[in-house]
Amino acid sequence: MSKRELVKTVSEAIQGIVLQNTIRLILNKRIEAMNRTLNEGGTVKLSGFGTICVKTYWPRRFYSSQHKKFVLSKGKKRIVFISSRLASYHERK
């Protein structure tokens, strides 16, 4: 679902009480806040949906058959989504 579709769906769900431009502004501010939190290494919890967090994968030492020696890999950071139990429960019903 694109942002445009999300704004339209929310507008229809609340029967046009709030203008689509206002919904778009709120959505943009929420996404900016989530980005800022994740960039700072924080966690974003969405009630009834799940948690989005940054997971750090530390460098690993491995043997490179190409270089014929042990090499240290680069560490990585990945964004990880963890589904809440409540979201999983509703999917099963």
PDB file of C-alpha atoms in Angstrom:
ATOM      1  CA  MET A   1       0.000   0.000   0.000  1.00  0.00           C
ATOM      2  CA  SER A   2       1.419   3.364  -0.994  1.00  0.00           C
ATOM      3  CA  LYS A   3       1.246   6.482   1.150  1.00  0.00           C
ATOM      4  CA  ARG A   4      -1.397   7.932  -1.176  1.00  0.00           C
ATOM      5  CA  GLU A   5      -3.563   4.817  -0.770  1.00  0.00           C
ATOM      6  CA  LEU A   6      -3.084   4.887   3.006  1.00  0.00           C
ATOM      7  CA  VAL A   7      -4.169   8.533   3.207  1.00  0.00           C
ATOM      8  CA  LYS A   8      -7.231   7.791   1.068  1.00  0.00           C
ATOM      9  CA  THR A   9      -8.153   4.734   3.180  1.00  0.00           C
ATOM     10  CA  VAL A  10      -7.860   6.681   6.441  1.00  0.00           C
ATOM     11  CA  SER A  11      -9.900   9.556   4.978  1.00  0.00           C
ATOM     12  CA  GLU A  12     -12.654   7.144   3.946  1.00  0.00           C
ATOM     13  CA  ALA A  13     -12.576   5.382   7.325  1.00  0.00           C
ATOM     14  CA  ILE A  14     -13.143   8.637   9.214  1.00  0.00           C
ATOM     15  CA  GLN A  15     -15.681   9.755   6.620  1.00  0.00           C
ATOM     16  CA  GLY A  16     -13.800  12.886   5.549  1.00  0.00           C
ATOM     17  CA  ILE A  17     -13.869  14.537   8.989  1.00  0.00           C
ATOM     18  CA  VAL A  18     -10.194  15.456   8.523  1.00  0.00           C
ATOM     19  CA  LEU A  19      -8.802  16.726   5.215  1.00  0.00           C
ATOM     20  CA  GLN A  20      -6.457  14.446   3.295  1.00  0.00           C
ATOM     21  CA  ASN A  21      -3.717  17.105   3.463  1.00  0.00           C
ATOM     22  CA  THR A  22      -3.926  17.012   7.262  1.00  0.00           C
ATOM     23  CA  ILE A  23      -3.794  13.199   7.273  1.00  0.00           C
ATOM     24  CA  ARG A  24      -0.765  13.342   4.950  1.00  0.00           C
ATOM     25  CA  LEU A  25       0.970  15.843   7.268  1.00  0.00           C
ATOM     26  CA  ILE A  26       0.312  13.654  10.335  1.00  0.00           C
ATOM     27  CA  LEU A  27       1.583  10.563   8.520  1.00  0.00           C
ATOM     28  CA  ASN A  28       4.733  12.373   7.356  1.00  0.00           C
ATOM     29  CA  LYS A  29       5.473  13.616  10.896  1.00  0.00           C
ATOM     30  CA  ARG A  30       4.973  10.109  12.298  1.00  0.00           C
ATOM     31  CA  ILE A  31       7.366   8.624   9.738  1.00  0.00           C
ATOM     32  CA  GLU A  32       9.931  11.381  10.454  1.00  0.00           C
ATOM     33  CA  ALA A  33       9.721  10.621  14.194  1.00  0.00           C
ATOM     34  CA  MET A  34      10.157   6.893  13.532  1.00  0.00           C
ATOM     35  CA  ASN A  35      13.184   7.540  11.280  1.00  0.00           C
ATOM     36  CA  ARG A  36      14.760   9.815  13.883  1.00  0.00           C
ATOM     37  CA  THR A  37      14.239   7.222  16.636  1.00  0.00           C
ATOM     38  CA  LEU A  38      15.702   4.394  14.535  1.00  0.00           C
ATOM     39  CA  ASN A  39      18.687   6.530  13.463  1.00  0.00           C
ATOM     40  CA  GLU A  40      19.422   7.157  17.148  1.00  0.00           C
ATOM     41  CA  GLY A  41      19.381   3.387  17.747  1.00  0.00           C
ATOM     42  CA  GLY A  42      16.021   3.420  19.513  1.00  0.00           C
ATOM     43  CA  THR A  43      13.003   1.164  19.228  1.00  0.00           C
ATOM     44  CA  VAL A  44       9.591   1.988  17.747  1.00  0.00           C
ATOM     45  CA  LYS A  45       6.653   0.126  19.288  1.00  0.00           C
ATOM     46  CA  LEU A  46       3.330   0.119  17.460  1.00  0.00           C
ATOM     47  CA  SER A  47       0.612  -1.129  19.795  1.00  0.00           C
ATOM     48  CA  GLY A  48      -1.161  -4.231  18.497  1.00  0.00           C
ATOM     49  CA  PHE A  49       1.146  -4.398  15.484  1.00  0.00           C
ATOM     50  CA  GLY A  50       4.735  -4.963  16.505  1.00  0.00           C
ATOM     51  CA  THR A  51       8.132  -3.475  17.196  1.00  0.00           C
ATOM     52  CA  ILE A  52      10.687  -2.027  14.793  1.00  0.00           C
ATOM     53  CA  CYS A  53      14.258  -1.881  16.034  1.00  0.00           C
ATOM     54  CA  VAL A  54      17.848  -1.667  14.832  1.00  0.00           C
ATOM     55  CA  LYS A  55      19.845  -4.867  15.275  1.00  0.00           C
ATOM     56  CA  THR A  56      23.627  -4.737  15.224  1.00  0.00           C
ATOM     57  CA  TYR A  57      25.507  -7.637  13.678  1.00  0.00           C
ATOM     58  CA  TRP A  58      29.043  -7.531  14.994  1.00  0.00           C
ATOM     59  CA  PRO A  59      32.025  -8.283  12.729  1.00  0.00           C
ATOM     60  CA  ARG A  60      32.860 -11.973  12.396  1.00  0.00           C
ATOM     61  CA  ARG A  61      36.134 -13.698  11.811  1.00  0.00           C
ATOM     62  CA  PHE A  62      36.124 -16.254   9.024  1.00  0.00           C
ATOM     63  CA  TYR A  63      38.599 -18.084   6.836  1.00  0.00           C
ATOM     64  CA  SER A  64      38.783 -16.829   3.265  1.00  0.00           C
ATOM     65  CA  SER A  65      39.783 -19.594   0.869  1.00  0.00           C
ATOM     66  CA  GLN A  66      40.434 -16.934  -1.782  1.00  0.00           C
ATOM     67  CA  HIS A  67      42.940 -15.011   0.387  1.00  0.00           C
ATOM     68  CA  LYS A  68      44.062 -18.133   2.301  1.00  0.00           C
ATOM     69  CA  LYS A  69      43.875 -16.383   5.651  1.00  0.00           C
ATOM     70  CA  PHE A  70      41.441 -15.345   8.348  1.00  0.00           C
ATOM     71  CA  VAL A  71      39.523 -12.172   7.582  1.00  0.00           C
ATOM     72  CA  LEU A  72      37.284  -9.949   9.702  1.00  0.00           C
ATOM     73  CA  SER A  73      33.919  -9.144   8.122  1.00  0.00           C
ATOM     74  CA  LYS A  74      32.290  -5.741   8.373  1.00  0.00           C
ATOM     75  CA  GLY A  75      29.713  -5.185  11.075  1.00  0.00           C
ATOM     76  CA  LYS A  76      26.178  -4.431   9.910  1.00  0.00           C
ATOM     77  CA  LYS A  77      23.073  -2.747  11.206  1.00  0.00           C
ATOM     78  CA  ARG A  78      19.679  -3.942  10.033  1.00  0.00           C
ATOM     79  CA  ILE A  79      16.153  -2.780  10.733  1.00  0.00           C
ATOM     80  CA  VAL A  80      14.168  -5.660  12.208  1.00  0.00           C
ATOM     81  CA  PHE A  81      10.390  -6.011  12.605  1.00  0.00           C
ATOM     82  CA  ILE A  82       9.035  -8.153  15.427  1.00  0.00           C
ATOM     83  CA  SER A  83       5.324  -8.921  15.197  1.00  0.00           C
ATOM     84  CA  SER A  84       3.305  -8.513  18.379  1.00  0.00           C
ATOM     85  CA  ARG A  85       1.380 -11.449  19.779  1.00  0.00           C
ATOM     86  CA  LEU A  86      -1.827  -9.475  19.400  1.00  0.00           C
ATOM     87  CA  ALA A  87      -1.254  -9.001  15.667  1.00  0.00           C
ATOM     88  CA  SER A  88      -0.521 -12.712  15.271  1.00  0.00           C
ATOM     89  CA  TYR A  89      -3.660 -13.592  17.257  1.00  0.00           C
ATOM     90  CA  HIS A  90      -5.926 -11.514  14.979  1.00  0.00           C
ATOM     91  CA  GLU A  91      -4.433 -13.069  11.839  1.00  0.00           C
ATOM     92  CA  ARG A  92      -5.400 -16.556  13.051  1.00  0.00           C
ATOM     93  CA  LYS A  93      -9.054 -15.629  13.677  1.00  0.00           C
TER      94      LYS A  93
END
